[in-house]
Amino acid sequence: MLKIEDLTVSYDGKTLAIDNINTEIKQGEFVGIIGSSGSGKSTLLKSINLLVKPLSGKVYIDDVDITKLNNSQLRNIRRQIGFVFQDYNLIEKSTVIDNVLIGRLGYKSSLKSFFGLFNDEDYESASNALKQVGLSKKMFERAEELSGGQKQRVAIAKTLCQEPKIILADEPVSSLDIATSQSIMDYFKVINDEKNITIMINLHDVNLAKKYCHRIIALKNGKILYDGEVGDLRDEL
Ligand code: ADP
Ligand code: ADP
């Protein structure tokens, strides 16, 4: 479903944040991306939805090279890609359900739902997404009232409400304690198992990656150091 070919990314036109990466991900895979700070994990994920534009190379999603698309075509592709950030990226003053609806309706929805302009189908989708992450009871609370772990669950529900094919998560548990991190990883695992959504997740903690992911991509200086099953991973990675 995702194929990355000769991908090279540079922010300054000189140093390479991603240095000629090739890989292929199948629908339903749960891939952990590991590597020290600055190794290119975040840049790799951001180049998959073109938040960062590559210097060269191709990114295919279902056989379409998305580096060739215009802005409106790209917007359609991005609807199929959920993105979860380390800092949750919620509108703190808005309710949980409004934040979740943004995944489905775009940012204009905050205004729409303020006037009650979402329909039954939207509501159904948002409340199912919240049920999936165990937050049905918090639907009408404001995001700012939630704990970090709960906020990240809202962010996950927001991507689910988008009905994505793939979820990209950029260090989603790095701000959370270990118990909360594991509970967030459990939600990702259930979503991956039940919905067959492809998940690519950047993790600082190699042990979490080994515990939850089927496949590991290890980066160093923008290059792939390892790409394969967890079982074959050497201890030093
Ligand atoms: P990681 O997610 O593994 O910490 P990043 O993808 O954030 O790595 O960074 C890869 C390289 O790109 C690093 O050398 C980093 O300094 C550089 N970099 C990342 N984001 C930017 C940016 N917005 N502008 C300039 N350089 C950046
Ligand atoms: P529109 O304005 O057309 O309603 P949005 O701008 O809200 O659409 O978002 C379109 C898609 O782009 C969303 O589905 C979302 O996945 C993605 N997107 C928007 N903003 C970001 C962002 N800051 N980071 C990552 N993805 C984003």
PDB file of N, CA and C in Angstrom, residues 1-2 25-33 45-46 48-49 61 77-85 129 132-133 152-172 184 187-193 195-202 213:
ATOM      1  N   MET A   1       0.806  -1.221   0.000  1.00  0.00           N
ATOM      2  CA  MET A   1       0.000   0.000   0.000  1.00  0.00           C
ATOM      3  C   MET A   1       0.846   1.281   0.000  1.00  0.00           C
ATOM      4  N   LEU A   2       2.064   1.150   0.590  1.00  0.00           N
ATOM      5  CA  LEU A   2       2.978   2.303   0.655  1.00  0.00           C
ATOM      6  C   LEU A   2       4.351   1.857   0.154  1.00  0.00           C
ATOM      7  N   ILE A  25       5.628  -0.985   2.566  1.00  0.00           N
ATOM      8  CA  ILE A  25       4.796  -1.369   3.708  1.00  0.00           C
ATOM      9  C   ILE A  25       3.482  -1.936   3.178  1.00  0.00           C
ATOM     10  N   LYS A  26       3.083  -3.071   3.714  1.00  0.00           N
ATOM     11  CA  LYS A  26       1.815  -3.677   3.277  1.00  0.00           C
ATOM     12  C   LYS A  26       0.649  -3.208   4.162  1.00  0.00           C
ATOM     13  N   GLN A  27      -0.560  -3.264   3.589  1.00  0.00           N
ATOM     14  CA  GLN A  27      -1.762  -2.924   4.365  1.00  0.00           C
ATOM     15  C   GLN A  27      -1.820  -3.789   5.618  1.00  0.00           C
ATOM     16  N   GLY A  28      -2.066  -3.147   6.752  1.00  0.00           N
ATOM     17  CA  GLY A  28      -2.223  -3.894   8.002  1.00  0.00           C
ATOM     18  C   GLY A  28      -0.950  -4.104   8.787  1.00  0.00           C
ATOM     19  N   GLU A  29       0.192  -3.643   8.269  1.00  0.00           N
ATOM     20  CA  GLU A  29       1.426  -3.798   9.039  1.00  0.00           C
ATOM     21  C   GLU A  29       1.448  -2.813  10.211  1.00  0.00           C
ATOM     22  N   PHE A  30       2.173  -3.191  11.247  1.00  0.00           N
ATOM     23  CA  PHE A  30       2.366  -2.337  12.422  1.00  0.00           C
ATOM     24  C   PHE A  30       3.877  -2.143  12.559  1.00  0.00           C
ATOM     25  N   VAL A  31       4.342  -0.994  12.088  1.00  0.00           N
ATOM     26  CA  VAL A  31       5.779  -0.768  11.943  1.00  0.00           C
ATOM     27  C   VAL A  31       6.272   0.236  12.979  1.00  0.00           C
ATOM     28  N   GLY A  32       7.281  -0.133  13.714  1.00  0.00           N
ATOM     29  CA  GLY A  32       7.906   0.793  14.658  1.00  0.00           C
ATOM     30  C   GLY A  32       9.162   1.373  14.036  1.00  0.00           C
ATOM     31  N   ILE A  33       9.314   2.678  14.138  1.00  0.00           N
ATOM     32  CA  ILE A  33      10.521   3.320  13.621  1.00  0.00           C
ATOM     33  C   ILE A  33      11.340   3.803  14.807  1.00  0.00           C
ATOM     34  N   LEU A  45       8.252  10.192   8.553  1.00  0.00           N
ATOM     35  CA  LEU A  45       6.779  10.177   8.623  1.00  0.00           C
ATOM     36  C   LEU A  45       6.179  11.387   7.912  1.00  0.00           C
ATOM     37  N   LYS A  46       6.775  12.556   8.145  1.00  0.00           N
ATOM     38  CA  LYS A  46       6.223  13.776   7.542  1.00  0.00           C
ATOM     39  C   LYS A  46       6.368  13.783   6.030  1.00  0.00           C
ATOM     40  N   ILE A  48       5.836  11.141   4.290  1.00  0.00           N
ATOM     41  CA  ILE A  48       4.812  10.227   3.768  1.00  0.00           C
ATOM     42  C   ILE A  48       3.492  10.956   3.522  1.00  0.00           C
ATOM     43  N   ASN A  49       3.182  11.994   4.299  1.00  0.00           N
ATOM     44  CA  ASN A  49       1.986  12.776   3.919  1.00  0.00           C
ATOM     45  C   ASN A  49       2.370  14.142   3.342  1.00  0.00           C
ATOM     46  N   ILE A  61       1.348   5.794  -2.688  1.00  0.00           N
ATOM     47  CA  ILE A  61       0.276   5.265  -1.846  1.00  0.00           C
ATOM     48  C   ILE A  61      -0.713   4.603  -2.792  1.00  0.00           C
ATOM     49  N   ILE A  77      -5.720  12.677  -0.672  1.00  0.00           N
ATOM     50  CA  ILE A  77      -4.861  11.603  -0.173  1.00  0.00           C
ATOM     51  C   ILE A  77      -4.668  11.738   1.340  1.00  0.00           C
ATOM     52  N   ARG A  78      -4.454  12.995   1.796  1.00  0.00           N
ATOM     53  CA  ARG A  78      -4.208  13.204   3.235  1.00  0.00           C
ATOM     54  C   ARG A  78      -5.398  12.809   4.096  1.00  0.00           C
ATOM     55  N   ARG A  79      -6.585  12.855   3.530  1.00  0.00           N
ATOM     56  CA  ARG A  79      -7.761  12.405   4.288  1.00  0.00           C
ATOM     57  C   ARG A  79      -7.652  10.928   4.649  1.00  0.00           C
ATOM     58  N   GLN A  80      -6.878  10.178   3.843  1.00  0.00           N
ATOM     59  CA  GLN A  80      -6.718   8.738   4.119  1.00  0.00           C
ATOM     60  C   GLN A  80      -5.558   8.463   5.078  1.00  0.00           C
ATOM     61  N   ILE A  81      -4.873   9.534   5.466  1.00  0.00           N
ATOM     62  CA  ILE A  81      -3.705   9.380   6.328  1.00  0.00           C
ATOM     63  C   ILE A  81      -3.941  10.107   7.639  1.00  0.00           C
ATOM     64  N   GLY A  82      -4.030   9.352   8.732  1.00  0.00           N
ATOM     65  CA  GLY A  82      -4.161   9.987  10.046  1.00  0.00           C
ATOM     66  C   GLY A  82      -2.770  10.329  10.557  1.00  0.00           C
ATOM     67  N   PHE A  83      -2.658  11.436  11.248  1.00  0.00           N
ATOM     68  CA  PHE A  83      -1.351  11.807  11.809  1.00  0.00           C
ATOM     69  C   PHE A  83      -1.516  12.116  13.289  1.00  0.00           C
ATOM     70  N   VAL A  84      -0.749  11.437  14.125  1.00  0.00           N
ATOM     71  CA  VAL A  84      -0.803  11.649  15.570  1.00  0.00           C
ATOM     72  C   VAL A  84       0.530  12.254  16.011  1.00  0.00           C
ATOM     73  N   PHE A  85       0.456  13.342  16.757  1.00  0.00           N
ATOM     74  CA  PHE A  85       1.655  14.082  17.151  1.00  0.00           C
ATOM     75  C   PHE A  85       2.011  13.815  18.610  1.00  0.00           C
ATOM     76  N   ALA A 129     -15.694   6.388  17.364  1.00  0.00           N
ATOM     77  CA  ALA A 129     -14.237   6.566  17.507  1.00  0.00           C
ATOM     78  C   ALA A 129     -13.883   6.750  18.974  1.00  0.00           C
ATOM     79  N   GLN A 132     -14.069   3.506  20.864  1.00  0.00           N
ATOM     80  CA  GLN A 132     -12.882   2.681  20.577  1.00  0.00           C
ATOM     81  C   GLN A 132     -11.718   2.990  21.531  1.00  0.00           C
ATOM     82  N   VAL A 133     -11.601   4.250  21.930  1.00  0.00           N
ATOM     83  CA  VAL A 133     -10.507   4.607  22.838  1.00  0.00           C
ATOM     84  C   VAL A 133     -10.986   4.798  24.287  1.00  0.00           C
ATOM     85  N   GLN A 152      -4.151  12.116  24.224  1.00  0.00           N
ATOM     86  CA  GLN A 152      -3.619  11.346  23.097  1.00  0.00           C
ATOM     87  C   GLN A 152      -4.674  10.369  22.583  1.00  0.00           C
ATOM     88  N   ARG A 153      -5.524   9.862  23.463  1.00  0.00           N
ATOM     89  CA  ARG A 153      -6.618   8.988  23.004  1.00  0.00           C
ATOM     90  C   ARG A 153      -7.617   9.775  22.149  1.00  0.00           C
ATOM     91  N   VAL A 154      -7.867  11.024  22.520  1.00  0.00           N
ATOM     92  CA  VAL A 154      -8.731  11.878  21.683  1.00  0.00           C
ATOM     93  C   VAL A 154      -8.082  12.069  20.306  1.00  0.00           C
ATOM     94  N   ALA A 155      -6.773  12.303  20.304  1.00  0.00           N
ATOM     95  CA  ALA A 155      -6.068  12.493  19.024  1.00  0.00           C
ATOM     96  C   ALA A 155      -6.181  11.234  18.151  1.00  0.00           C
ATOM     97  N   ILE A 156      -6.132  10.065  18.796  1.00  0.00           N
ATOM     98  CA  ILE A 156      -6.278   8.814  18.048  1.00  0.00           C
ATOM     99  C   ILE A 156      -7.719   8.698  17.512  1.00  0.00           C
ATOM    100  N   ALA A 157      -8.702   9.037  18.351  1.00  0.00           N
ATOM    101  CA  ALA A 157     -10.105   8.999  17.912  1.00  0.00           C
ATOM    102  C   ALA A 157     -10.319   9.949  16.734  1.00  0.00           C
ATOM    103  N   LYS A 158      -9.637  11.086  16.780  1.00  0.00           N
ATOM    104  CA  LYS A 158      -9.737  12.073  15.690  1.00  0.00           C
ATOM    105  C   LYS A 158      -9.263  11.470  14.362  1.00  0.00           C
ATOM    106  N   THR A 159      -8.172  10.732  14.417  1.00  0.00           N
ATOM    107  CA  THR A 159      -7.703  10.093  13.169  1.00  0.00           C
ATOM    108  C   THR A 159      -8.663   8.966  12.758  1.00  0.00           C
ATOM    109  N   LEU A 160      -9.224   8.234  13.740  1.00  0.00           N
ATOM    110  CA  LEU A 160     -10.148   7.137  13.391  1.00  0.00           C
ATOM    111  C   LEU A 160     -11.385   7.678  12.694  1.00  0.00           C
ATOM    112  N   CYS A 161     -11.834   8.836  13.129  1.00  0.00           N
ATOM    113  CA  CYS A 161     -13.033   9.464  12.589  1.00  0.00           C
ATOM    114  C   CYS A 161     -12.815   9.877  11.125  1.00  0.00           C
ATOM    115  N   GLN A 162     -11.552   9.968  10.756  1.00  0.00           N
ATOM    116  CA  GLN A 162     -11.161  10.250   9.369  1.00  0.00           C
ATOM    117  C   GLN A 162     -11.305   9.007   8.486  1.00  0.00           C
ATOM    118  N   GLU A 163     -11.515   7.831   9.128  1.00  0.00           N
ATOM    119  CA  GLU A 163     -11.522   6.537   8.441  1.00  0.00           C
ATOM    120  C   GLU A 163     -10.287   6.353   7.560  1.00  0.00           C
ATOM    121  N   PRO A 164      -9.104   6.400   8.196  1.00  0.00           N
ATOM    122  CA  PRO A 164      -7.862   6.363   7.432  1.00  0.00           C
ATOM    123  C   PRO A 164      -7.463   4.952   7.024  1.00  0.00           C
ATOM    124  N   LYS A 165      -6.613   4.857   5.999  1.00  0.00           N
ATOM    125  CA  LYS A 165      -5.995   3.573   5.638  1.00  0.00           C
ATOM    126  C   LYS A 165      -4.726   3.365   6.444  1.00  0.00           C
ATOM    127  N   ILE A 166      -4.148   4.496   6.823  1.00  0.00           N
ATOM    128  CA  ILE A 166      -2.862   4.439   7.507  1.00  0.00           C
ATOM    129  C   ILE A 166      -2.828   5.501   8.603  1.00  0.00           C
ATOM    130  N   ILE A 167      -2.243   5.151   9.723  1.00  0.00           N
ATOM    131  CA  ILE A 167      -2.020   6.131  10.782  1.00  0.00           C
ATOM    132  C   ILE A 167      -0.517   6.284  10.987  1.00  0.00           C
ATOM    133  N   LEU A 168      -0.050   7.520  10.915  1.00  0.00           N
ATOM    134  CA  LEU A 168       1.350   7.838  11.175  1.00  0.00           C
ATOM    135  C   LEU A 168       1.403   8.504  12.543  1.00  0.00           C
ATOM    136  N   ALA A 169       2.218   7.982  13.434  1.00  0.00           N
ATOM    137  CA  ALA A 169       2.269   8.531  14.787  1.00  0.00           C
ATOM    138  C   ALA A 169       3.705   8.924  15.121  1.00  0.00           C
ATOM    139  N   ASP A 170       3.899  10.219  15.361  1.00  0.00           N
ATOM    140  CA  ASP A 170       5.246  10.753  15.578  1.00  0.00           C
ATOM    141  C   ASP A 170       5.526  10.895  17.072  1.00  0.00           C
ATOM    142  N   GLU A 171       6.246   9.927  17.623  1.00  0.00           N
ATOM    143  CA  GLU A 171       6.543   9.895  19.065  1.00  0.00           C
ATOM    144  C   GLU A 171       5.299  10.167  19.918  1.00  0.00           C
ATOM    145  N   PRO A 172       4.230   9.396  19.722  1.00  0.00           N
ATOM    146  CA  PRO A 172       2.970   9.691  20.409  1.00  0.00           C
ATOM    147  C   PRO A 172       3.010   9.436  21.904  1.00  0.00           C
ATOM    148  N   ILE A 184      -1.598   3.442  25.708  1.00  0.00           N
ATOM    149  CA  ILE A 184      -1.764   4.031  24.363  1.00  0.00           C
ATOM    150  C   ILE A 184      -1.352   3.011  23.291  1.00  0.00           C
ATOM    151  N   TYR A 187      -4.026   0.550  22.654  1.00  0.00           N
ATOM    152  CA  TYR A 187      -5.081   1.043  21.750  1.00  0.00           C
ATOM    153  C   TYR A 187      -4.646   0.949  20.295  1.00  0.00           C
ATOM    154  N   PHE A 188      -3.394   1.337  20.021  1.00  0.00           N
ATOM    155  CA  PHE A 188      -2.906   1.213  18.641  1.00  0.00           C
ATOM    156  C   PHE A 188      -2.967  -0.241  18.168  1.00  0.00           C
ATOM    157  N   LYS A 189      -2.600  -1.144  19.075  1.00  0.00           N
ATOM    158  CA  LYS A 189      -2.570  -2.563  18.711  1.00  0.00           C
ATOM    159  C   LYS A 189      -3.976  -3.078  18.372  1.00  0.00           C
ATOM    160  N   VAL A 190      -4.957  -2.699  19.193  1.00  0.00           N
ATOM    161  CA  VAL A 190      -6.332  -3.131  18.954  1.00  0.00           C
ATOM    162  C   VAL A 190      -6.848  -2.562  17.615  1.00  0.00           C
ATOM    163  N   ILE A 191      -6.544  -1.298  17.375  1.00  0.00           N
ATOM    164  CA  ILE A 191      -6.976  -0.659  16.122  1.00  0.00           C
ATOM    165  C   ILE A 191      -6.357  -1.378  14.929  1.00  0.00           C
ATOM    166  N   ASN A 192      -5.077  -1.691  15.053  1.00  0.00           N
ATOM    167  CA  ASN A 192      -4.379  -2.403  13.990  1.00  0.00           C
ATOM    168  C   ASN A 192      -4.988  -3.795  13.770  1.00  0.00           C
ATOM    169  N   ASP A 193      -5.248  -4.510  14.861  1.00  0.00           N
ATOM    170  CA  ASP A 193      -5.823  -5.863  14.776  1.00  0.00           C
ATOM    171  C   ASP A 193      -7.238  -5.845  14.208  1.00  0.00           C
ATOM    172  N   LYS A 195      -9.150  -3.295  12.786  1.00  0.00           N
ATOM    173  CA  LYS A 195      -9.522  -2.519  11.602  1.00  0.00           C
ATOM    174  C   LYS A 195      -8.548  -2.681  10.445  1.00  0.00           C
ATOM    175  N   ASN A 196      -7.467  -3.418  10.698  1.00  0.00           N
ATOM    176  CA  ASN A 196      -6.460  -3.641   9.665  1.00  0.00           C
ATOM    177  C   ASN A 196      -5.883  -2.333   9.113  1.00  0.00           C
ATOM    178  N   ILE A 197      -5.898  -1.287   9.951  1.00  0.00           N
ATOM    179  CA  ILE A 197      -5.286  -0.014   9.541  1.00  0.00           C
ATOM    180  C   ILE A 197      -3.767  -0.155   9.697  1.00  0.00           C
ATOM    181  N   THR A 198      -3.045   0.247   8.657  1.00  0.00           N
ATOM    182  CA  THR A 198      -1.586   0.241   8.717  1.00  0.00           C
ATOM    183  C   THR A 198      -1.141   1.291   9.732  1.00  0.00           C
ATOM    184  N   ILE A 199      -0.193   0.919  10.587  1.00  0.00           N
ATOM    185  CA  ILE A 199       0.301   1.887  11.567  1.00  0.00           C
ATOM    186  C   ILE A 199       1.820   1.994  11.476  1.00  0.00           C
ATOM    187  N   MET A 200       2.296   3.216  11.360  1.00  0.00           N
ATOM    188  CA  MET A 200       3.743   3.475  11.427  1.00  0.00           C
ATOM    189  C   MET A 200       3.959   4.435  12.581  1.00  0.00           C
ATOM    190  N   ILE A 201       4.801   4.022  13.514  1.00  0.00           N
ATOM    191  CA  ILE A 201       4.894   4.756  14.764  1.00  0.00           C
ATOM    192  C   ILE A 201       6.358   4.985  15.146  1.00  0.00           C
ATOM    193  N   ASN A 202       6.713   6.238  15.365  1.00  0.00           N
ATOM    194  CA  ASN A 202       8.062   6.578  15.819  1.00  0.00           C
ATOM    195  C   ASN A 202       8.136   6.407  17.322  1.00  0.00           C
ATOM    196  N   CYS A 213       5.381  -3.879  18.036  1.00  0.00           N
ATOM    197  CA  CYS A 213       5.392  -3.795  16.572  1.00  0.00           C
ATOM    198  C   CYS A 213       5.769  -5.139  15.955  1.00  0.00           C
TER     199      CYS A 213
END
